[in-house]
Coordinates of C-alpha atoms and ligand atoms in Angstrom, one line a residue:
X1 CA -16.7 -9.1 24.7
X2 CA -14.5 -9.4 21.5
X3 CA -13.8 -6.4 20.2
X4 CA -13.6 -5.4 16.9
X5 CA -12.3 -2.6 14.6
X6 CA -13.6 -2.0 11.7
X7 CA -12.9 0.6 8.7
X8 CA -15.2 1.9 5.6
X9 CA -13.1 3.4 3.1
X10 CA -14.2 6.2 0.7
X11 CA -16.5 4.6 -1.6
X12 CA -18.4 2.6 1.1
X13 CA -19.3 5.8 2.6
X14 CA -19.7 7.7 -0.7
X15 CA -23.4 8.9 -0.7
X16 CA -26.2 9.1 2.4
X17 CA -27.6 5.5 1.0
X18 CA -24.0 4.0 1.7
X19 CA -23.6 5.5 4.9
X20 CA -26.5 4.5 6.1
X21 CA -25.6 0.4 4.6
X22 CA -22.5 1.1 6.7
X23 CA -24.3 1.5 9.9
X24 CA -26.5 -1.3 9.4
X25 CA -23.6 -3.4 8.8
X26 CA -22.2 -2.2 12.0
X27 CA -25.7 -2.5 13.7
X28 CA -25.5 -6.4 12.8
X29 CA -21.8 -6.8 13.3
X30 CA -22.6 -5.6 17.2
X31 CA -25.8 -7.6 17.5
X32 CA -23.7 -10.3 17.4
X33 CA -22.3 -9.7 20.4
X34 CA -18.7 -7.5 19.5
X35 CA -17.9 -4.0 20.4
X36 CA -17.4 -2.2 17.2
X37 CA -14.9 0.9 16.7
X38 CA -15.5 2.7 13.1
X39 CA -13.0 4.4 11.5
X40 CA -13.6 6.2 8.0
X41 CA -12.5 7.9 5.4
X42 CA -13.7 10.7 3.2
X43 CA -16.5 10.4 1.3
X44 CA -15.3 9.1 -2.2
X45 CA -13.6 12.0 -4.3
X46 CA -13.5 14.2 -1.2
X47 CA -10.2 14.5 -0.3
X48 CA -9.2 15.0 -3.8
X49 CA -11.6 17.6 -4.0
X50 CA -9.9 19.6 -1.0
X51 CA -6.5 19.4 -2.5
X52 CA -7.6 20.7 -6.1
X53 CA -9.4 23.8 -4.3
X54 CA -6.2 24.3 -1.9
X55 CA -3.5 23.9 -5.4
X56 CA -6.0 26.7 -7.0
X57 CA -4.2 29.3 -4.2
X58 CA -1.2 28.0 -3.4
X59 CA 1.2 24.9 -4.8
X60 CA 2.3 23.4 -2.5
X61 CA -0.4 24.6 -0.2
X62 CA 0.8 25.7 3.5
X63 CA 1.6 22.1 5.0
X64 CA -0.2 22.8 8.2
X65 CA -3.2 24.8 6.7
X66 CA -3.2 21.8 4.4
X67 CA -3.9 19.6 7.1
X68 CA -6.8 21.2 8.3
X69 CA -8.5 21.2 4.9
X70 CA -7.6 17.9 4.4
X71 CA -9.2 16.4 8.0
X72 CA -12.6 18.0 6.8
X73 CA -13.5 15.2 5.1
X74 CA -13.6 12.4 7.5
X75 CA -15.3 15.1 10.1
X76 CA -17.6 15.0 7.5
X77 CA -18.3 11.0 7.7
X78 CA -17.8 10.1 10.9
X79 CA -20.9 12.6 11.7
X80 CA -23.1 11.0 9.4
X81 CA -22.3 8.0 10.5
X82 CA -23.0 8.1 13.8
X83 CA -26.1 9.7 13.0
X84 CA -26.8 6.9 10.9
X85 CA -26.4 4.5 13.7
X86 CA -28.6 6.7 16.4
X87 CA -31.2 6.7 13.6
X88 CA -30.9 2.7 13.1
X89 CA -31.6 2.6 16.6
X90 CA -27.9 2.3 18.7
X91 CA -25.7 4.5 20.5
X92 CA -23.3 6.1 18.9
X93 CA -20.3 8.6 19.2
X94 CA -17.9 10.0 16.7
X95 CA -14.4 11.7 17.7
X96 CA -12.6 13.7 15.1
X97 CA -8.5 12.1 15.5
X98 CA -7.9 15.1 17.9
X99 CA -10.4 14.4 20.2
X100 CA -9.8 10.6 20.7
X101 CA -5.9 11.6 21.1
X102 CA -4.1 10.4 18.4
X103 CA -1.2 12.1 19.1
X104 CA 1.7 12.3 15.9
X105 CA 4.3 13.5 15.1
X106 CA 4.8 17.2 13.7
X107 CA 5.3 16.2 10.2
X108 CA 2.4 17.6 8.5
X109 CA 1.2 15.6 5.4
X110 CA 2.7 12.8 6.6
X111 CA 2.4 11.9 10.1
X112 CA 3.4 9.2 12.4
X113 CA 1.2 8.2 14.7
X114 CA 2.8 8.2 18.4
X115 CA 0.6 7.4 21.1
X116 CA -3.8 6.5 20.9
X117 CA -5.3 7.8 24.0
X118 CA -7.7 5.0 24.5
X119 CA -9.9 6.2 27.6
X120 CA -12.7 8.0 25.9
X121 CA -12.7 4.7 23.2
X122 CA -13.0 2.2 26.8
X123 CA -15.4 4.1 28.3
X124 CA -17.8 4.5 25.5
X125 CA -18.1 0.7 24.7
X126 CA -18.7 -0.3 28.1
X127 CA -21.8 2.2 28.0
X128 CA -23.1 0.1 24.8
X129 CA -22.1 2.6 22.2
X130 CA -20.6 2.1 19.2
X131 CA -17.1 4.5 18.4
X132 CA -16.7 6.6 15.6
X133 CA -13.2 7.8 14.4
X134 CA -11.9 9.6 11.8
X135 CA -9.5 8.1 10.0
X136 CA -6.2 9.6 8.2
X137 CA -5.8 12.3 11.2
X138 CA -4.0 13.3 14.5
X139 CA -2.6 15.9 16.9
X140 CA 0.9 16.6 17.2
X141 CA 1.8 17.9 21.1
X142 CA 0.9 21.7 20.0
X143 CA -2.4 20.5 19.2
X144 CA -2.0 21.4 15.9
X145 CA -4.0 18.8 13.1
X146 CA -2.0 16.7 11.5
X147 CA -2.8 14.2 8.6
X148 CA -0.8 10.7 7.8
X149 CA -0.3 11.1 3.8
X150 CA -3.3 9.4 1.8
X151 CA -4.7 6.3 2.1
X152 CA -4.1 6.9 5.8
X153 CA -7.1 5.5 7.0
X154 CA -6.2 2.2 7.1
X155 CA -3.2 2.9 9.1
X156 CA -5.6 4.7 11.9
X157 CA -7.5 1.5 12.1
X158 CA -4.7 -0.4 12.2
X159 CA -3.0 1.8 15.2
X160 CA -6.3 1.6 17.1
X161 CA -6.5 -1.9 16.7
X162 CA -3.1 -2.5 18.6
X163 CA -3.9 0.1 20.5
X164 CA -7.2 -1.0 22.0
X165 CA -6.0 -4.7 21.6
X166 CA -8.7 -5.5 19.4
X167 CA -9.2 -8.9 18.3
X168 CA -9.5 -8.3 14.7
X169 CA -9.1 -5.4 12.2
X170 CA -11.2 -5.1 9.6
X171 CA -11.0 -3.1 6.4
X172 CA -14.3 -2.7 3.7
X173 CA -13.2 -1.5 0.7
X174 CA -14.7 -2.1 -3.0
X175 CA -13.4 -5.4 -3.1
X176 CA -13.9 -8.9 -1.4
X177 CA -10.7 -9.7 -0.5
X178 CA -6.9 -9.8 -1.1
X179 CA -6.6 -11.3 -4.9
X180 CA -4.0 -13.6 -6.3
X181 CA -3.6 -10.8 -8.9
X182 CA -5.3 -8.2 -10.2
X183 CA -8.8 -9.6 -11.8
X184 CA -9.1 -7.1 -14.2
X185 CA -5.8 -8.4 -16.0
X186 CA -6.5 -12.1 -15.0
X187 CA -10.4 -12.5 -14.9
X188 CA -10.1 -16.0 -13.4
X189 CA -7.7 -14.6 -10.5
X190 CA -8.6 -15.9 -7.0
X191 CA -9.4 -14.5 -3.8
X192 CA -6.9 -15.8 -1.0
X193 CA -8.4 -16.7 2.0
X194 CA -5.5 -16.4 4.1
X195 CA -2.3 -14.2 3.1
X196 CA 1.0 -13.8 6.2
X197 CA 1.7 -10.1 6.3
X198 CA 5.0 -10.6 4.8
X199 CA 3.8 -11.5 1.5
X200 CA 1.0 -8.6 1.9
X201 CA 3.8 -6.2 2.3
X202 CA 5.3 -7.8 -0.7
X203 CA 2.4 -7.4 -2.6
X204 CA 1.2 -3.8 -1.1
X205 CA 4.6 -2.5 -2.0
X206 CA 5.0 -4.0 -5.3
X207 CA 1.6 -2.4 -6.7
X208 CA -1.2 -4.2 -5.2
X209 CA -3.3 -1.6 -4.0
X210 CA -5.8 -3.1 -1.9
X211 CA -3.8 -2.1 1.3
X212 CA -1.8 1.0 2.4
X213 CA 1.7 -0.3 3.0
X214 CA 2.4 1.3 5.9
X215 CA -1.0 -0.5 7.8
X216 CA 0.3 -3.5 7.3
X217 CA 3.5 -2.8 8.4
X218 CA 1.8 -2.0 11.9
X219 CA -0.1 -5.0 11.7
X220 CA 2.6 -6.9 11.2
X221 CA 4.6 -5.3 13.9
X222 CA 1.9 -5.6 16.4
X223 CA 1.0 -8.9 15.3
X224 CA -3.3 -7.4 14.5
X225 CA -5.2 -9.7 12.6
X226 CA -6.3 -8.0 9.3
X227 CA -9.4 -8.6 7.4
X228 CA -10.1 -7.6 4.3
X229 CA -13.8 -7.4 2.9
X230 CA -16.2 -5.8 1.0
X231 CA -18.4 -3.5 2.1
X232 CA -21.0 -3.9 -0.3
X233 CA -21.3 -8.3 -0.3
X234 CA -21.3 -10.8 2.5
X235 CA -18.3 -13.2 2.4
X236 CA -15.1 -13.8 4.6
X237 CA -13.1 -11.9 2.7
X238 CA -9.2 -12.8 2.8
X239 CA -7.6 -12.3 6.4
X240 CA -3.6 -11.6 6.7
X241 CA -2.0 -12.8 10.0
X242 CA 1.4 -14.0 11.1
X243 CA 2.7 -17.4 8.8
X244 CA 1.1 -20.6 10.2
X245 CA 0.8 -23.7 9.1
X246 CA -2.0 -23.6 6.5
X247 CA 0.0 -21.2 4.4
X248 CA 3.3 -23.4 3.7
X249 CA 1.3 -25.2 1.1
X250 CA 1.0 -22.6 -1.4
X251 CA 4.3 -21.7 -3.2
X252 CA 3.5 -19.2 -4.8
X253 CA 0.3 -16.7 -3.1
X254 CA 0.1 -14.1 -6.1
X255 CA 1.5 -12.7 -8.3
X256 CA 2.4 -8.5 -8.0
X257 CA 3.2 -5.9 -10.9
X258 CA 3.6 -2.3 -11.4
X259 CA 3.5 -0.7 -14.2
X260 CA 5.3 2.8 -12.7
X261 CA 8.5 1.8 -13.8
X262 CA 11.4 3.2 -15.4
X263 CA 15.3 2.4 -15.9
X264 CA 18.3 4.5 -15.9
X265 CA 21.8 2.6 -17.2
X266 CA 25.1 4.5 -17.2
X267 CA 27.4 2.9 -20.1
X268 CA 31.3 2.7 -19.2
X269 CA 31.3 3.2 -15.5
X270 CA 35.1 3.8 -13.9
X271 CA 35.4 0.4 -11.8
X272 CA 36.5 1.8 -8.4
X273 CA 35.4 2.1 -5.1
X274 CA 32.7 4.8 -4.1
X275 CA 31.4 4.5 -7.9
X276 CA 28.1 3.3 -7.0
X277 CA 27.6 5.5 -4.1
X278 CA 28.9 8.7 -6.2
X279 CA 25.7 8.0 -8.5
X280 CA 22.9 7.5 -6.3
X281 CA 23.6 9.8 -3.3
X282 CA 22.2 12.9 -5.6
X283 CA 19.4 10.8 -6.5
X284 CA 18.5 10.4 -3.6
X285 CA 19.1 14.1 -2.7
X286 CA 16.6 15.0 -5.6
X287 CA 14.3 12.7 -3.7
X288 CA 13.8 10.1 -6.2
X289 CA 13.7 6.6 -4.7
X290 CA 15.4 4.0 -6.0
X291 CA 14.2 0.5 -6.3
X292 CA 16.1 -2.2 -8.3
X293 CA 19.8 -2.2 -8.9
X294 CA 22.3 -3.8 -11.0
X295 CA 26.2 -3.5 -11.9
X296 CA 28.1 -5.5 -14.0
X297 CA 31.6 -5.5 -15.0
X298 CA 32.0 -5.4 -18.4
X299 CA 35.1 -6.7 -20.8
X300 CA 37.1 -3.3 -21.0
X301 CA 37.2 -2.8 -17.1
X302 CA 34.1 -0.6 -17.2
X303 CA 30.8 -1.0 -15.5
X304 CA 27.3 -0.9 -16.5
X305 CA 25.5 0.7 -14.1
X306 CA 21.2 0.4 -14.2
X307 CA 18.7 0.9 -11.8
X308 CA 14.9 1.7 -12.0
X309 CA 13.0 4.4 -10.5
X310 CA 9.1 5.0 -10.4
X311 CA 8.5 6.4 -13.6
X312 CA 7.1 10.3 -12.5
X313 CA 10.6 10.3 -11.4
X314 CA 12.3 9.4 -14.5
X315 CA 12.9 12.8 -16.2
X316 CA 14.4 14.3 -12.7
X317 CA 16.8 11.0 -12.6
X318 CA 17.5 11.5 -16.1
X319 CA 18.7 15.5 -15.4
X320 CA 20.8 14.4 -12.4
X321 CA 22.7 11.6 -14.2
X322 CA 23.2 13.7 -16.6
X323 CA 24.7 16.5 -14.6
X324 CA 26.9 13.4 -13.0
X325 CA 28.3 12.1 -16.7
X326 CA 30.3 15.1 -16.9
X327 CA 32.8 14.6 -13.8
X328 CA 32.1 10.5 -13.7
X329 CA 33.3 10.0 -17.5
X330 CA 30.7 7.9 -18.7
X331 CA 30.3 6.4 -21.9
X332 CA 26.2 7.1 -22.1
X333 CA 23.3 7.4 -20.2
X334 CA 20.6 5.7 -21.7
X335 CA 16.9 5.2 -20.4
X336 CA 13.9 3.6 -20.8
X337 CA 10.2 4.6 -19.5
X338 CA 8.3 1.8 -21.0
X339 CA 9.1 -1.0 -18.7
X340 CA 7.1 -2.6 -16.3
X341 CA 7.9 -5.3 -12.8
X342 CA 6.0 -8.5 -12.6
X343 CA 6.8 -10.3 -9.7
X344 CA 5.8 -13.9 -7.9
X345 CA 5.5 -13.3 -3.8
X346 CA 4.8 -16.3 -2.1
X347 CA 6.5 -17.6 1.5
X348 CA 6.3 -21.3 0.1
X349 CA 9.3 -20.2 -2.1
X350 CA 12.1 -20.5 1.0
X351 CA 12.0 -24.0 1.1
X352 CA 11.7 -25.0 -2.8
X353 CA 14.0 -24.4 -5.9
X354 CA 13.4 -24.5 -9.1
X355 CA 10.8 -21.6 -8.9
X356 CA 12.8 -19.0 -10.7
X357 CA 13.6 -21.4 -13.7
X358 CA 10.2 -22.4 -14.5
X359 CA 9.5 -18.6 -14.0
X360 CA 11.8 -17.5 -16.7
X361 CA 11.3 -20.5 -18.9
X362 CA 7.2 -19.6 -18.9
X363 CA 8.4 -16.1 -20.0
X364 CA 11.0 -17.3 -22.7
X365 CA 7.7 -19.6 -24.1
X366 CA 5.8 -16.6 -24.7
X367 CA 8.9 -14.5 -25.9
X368 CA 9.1 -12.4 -23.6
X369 CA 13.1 -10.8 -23.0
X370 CA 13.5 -10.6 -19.4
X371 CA 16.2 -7.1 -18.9
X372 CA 16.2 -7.3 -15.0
X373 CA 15.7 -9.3 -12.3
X374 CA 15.9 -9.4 -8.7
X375 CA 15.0 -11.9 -6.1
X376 CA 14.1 -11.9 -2.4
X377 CA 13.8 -15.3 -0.1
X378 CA 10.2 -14.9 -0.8
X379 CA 9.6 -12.7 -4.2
X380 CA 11.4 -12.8 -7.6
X381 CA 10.7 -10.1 -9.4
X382 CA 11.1 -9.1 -13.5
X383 CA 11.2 -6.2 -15.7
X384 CA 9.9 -6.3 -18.9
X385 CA 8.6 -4.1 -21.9
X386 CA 5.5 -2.7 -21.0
X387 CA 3.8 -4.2 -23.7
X388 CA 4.4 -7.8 -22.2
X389 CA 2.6 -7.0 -18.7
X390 CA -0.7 -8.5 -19.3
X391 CA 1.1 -11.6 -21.1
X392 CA 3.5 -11.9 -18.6
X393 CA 0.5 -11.6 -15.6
X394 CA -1.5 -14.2 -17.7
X395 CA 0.9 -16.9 -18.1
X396 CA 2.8 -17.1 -14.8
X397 CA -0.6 -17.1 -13.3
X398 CA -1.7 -20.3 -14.9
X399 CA 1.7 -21.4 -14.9
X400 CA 1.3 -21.6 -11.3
X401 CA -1.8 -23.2 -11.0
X402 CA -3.4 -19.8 -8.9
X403 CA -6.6 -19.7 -10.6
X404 CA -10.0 -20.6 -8.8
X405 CA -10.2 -24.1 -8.3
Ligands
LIG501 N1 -9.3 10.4 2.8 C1 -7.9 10.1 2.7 C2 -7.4 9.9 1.3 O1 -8.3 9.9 0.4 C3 -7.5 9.0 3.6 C4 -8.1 7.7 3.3 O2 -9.1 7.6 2.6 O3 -7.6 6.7 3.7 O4 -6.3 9.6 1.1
MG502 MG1 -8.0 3.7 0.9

């Protein structure tokens, strides 16, 4: 019997009346002959919830008291909806993360999922019932609960998926599918049908937010078909698998931005070796992350030096550079926090040129100054002022040709 995973996020199992759509879905989705294994989030706003009542005593809460608080909420669901199930007429069984065996890591907050004890999940099915896990949770070898950082979920269906060698992954959420961008900026934005999970890692990672990065990174690493759907209309949603064939004719698949962005420049860098390294190994010991970079030798034998970081971290970069200027003997630090990064992700772009002019010329059309760029073999990425993101979005959309058909 196929056997199928599938995952309700947060809003589809935000009230009684969802929960119980949830398990007719599931209901139907095993009438048709699959085995189903659930796994689901909080209820919408739950998790939140915990974290503001934890911050009211202590901030940063206990990390492993944290955990525990945090893991209420998808003991929460996956009760319900199990009961929901039973009441709709079919077996059902819920496991919080600990009980399956989802053994992590001992990172609290942020765990990696090690092993999946798969036994109880086998022996359920093949009585008939369907399997309810809690998403976003584990056990590290001391038995103490651990949680995978938020939107975790989807990385505990994943990791079940491979696990249980499921034939497809699914993920409900509040939309139908993997967009070419985001419809709110671009109303006549399309849904993909089919997306490889390199470019959904483009995408998840440069601000498409349909997805939790580090699921598709296990997908892609253990090659699960991922579907994503909505919970709340029929349709086949978009599904991201390994490149094939269909997917070459699309150059470009959609079209990423993020509007967390900032940029740091250092004026009249020293040109020698160890420069670049002397200014971002204390950035990255304040635990700011860095994303793109850019040097470039100016006339008197000084460097600019400029790189962008997301922009809560801006005023911490801002204080370490500063600290740096003193022993570096730079010119000026300068910053800017209003910048955004539109970028084009498609895997059609390895074997055709051209794409980056016709890029920057639709930009220069509109008048929009381009200050950075950076390209991958399948992604070219911008920044611009912030107030040019919806412009930008707009016009390399239709520029394209990615709107419905
Ligand atoms: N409930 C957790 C969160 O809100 C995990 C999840 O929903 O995926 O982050
Ligand atoms: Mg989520």
């Amino acid at each position: 019997m196929p056997l199928i995973v599938q995952k309700y996020g947060g809003t589809s199992v935000g009230s009684v009346e969802r929960i119980m759509a949830v398990a007719k879905k599931v209901i139907l989705a095993k009438s048709q002959g699959n085995d189903i294994v659930v796994v689901v989030s909080a209820m919408s706003g739950e998790t939140n919830r915990l974290v503001s009542l934890a911050k009211e005593i202590s901030d940063p809460p206990n990390a492993r008291e944290f955990d525990v608080l945090l893991s209420t909420g998808e003991q929460v669901t996956i009760s319900l909806l199990s009961m929901a199930i039973a009441a709709q007429g079919c077996p059902a069984c819920s496991y919080t993360g600990g009980q399956v065996r989802i053994l992590t890591d001992n990172v609290h907050n942020k765990a990696r999922i090690v092993d999946i004890d798969d036994q109880k999940i086998h022996g359920d099915l093949s009585q008939g019932k369907v399997v309810v896990v809690a998403g976003f949770q584990g056990v590290d070898d001391n038995g103490n609960i651990t949680t995978l950082g938020r939107g975790g979920s989807d990385t505990t269906a994943v990791a079940l998926a491979a696990a249980l060698k499921a034939d497809e992954c699914q993920i409900y959420t509040d939309v139908d599918g993997v967009y070419t961008t985001d419809p709110r900026v671009v109303s006549d934005a399309r849904r993909l049908e089919q997306i490889c999970f390199e470019e959904m890692l483009e995408m998840a990672s440069l601000g498409s937010k349909v997805l939790q990065i580090r699921a598709v990174e296990f997908a892609s690493k253990y090659n699960v078909p991922l579907r994503v759907l909505s919970s709340f209309e029929d349709g086949p949603g978009t599904l991201i698998t390994i490149e094939n064939k269909k997917m070459e004719k699309a150059l470009i698949s959609g079209i990423a931005f993020s509007r967390d962005e900032a940029k740091l420049t250092l004026l009249g860098v020293e040109d020698r070796p160890g420069i670049a390294a002397h200014i971002l190994a204390p950035i990255s010991e304040a635990n700011v992350e860095v994303d793109m970079i850019i040097q470039n030798k100016g006339v008197d034998n000084t460097t600019d030096f400029t790189f962008t970081v997301h922009r809560n971290d801006y005023l911490k970069a801002l204080d370490v550079l500063n600290e740096l200027t003193k022993d570096l003997g730079v010119r000026e630090v300068i910053g800017d926090e209003r910048i955004v990064k539109i970028s084009l992700v498609g895997v059609g772009m390895r074997s055709h040129a051209g794409i980056a002019s016709t890029m920057f010329k639709a930009l220069a059309d509109e008048g929009i100054n381009i200050q950075m760029i950076s390209t991958s073999e399948i992604k070219i990425s911008v920044v611009v002022n912030e107030k040019y993101l919806e412009l930008g979005v707009r016009t390399l959309h239709s520029v394209f040709g990615l709107e419905e058909a």
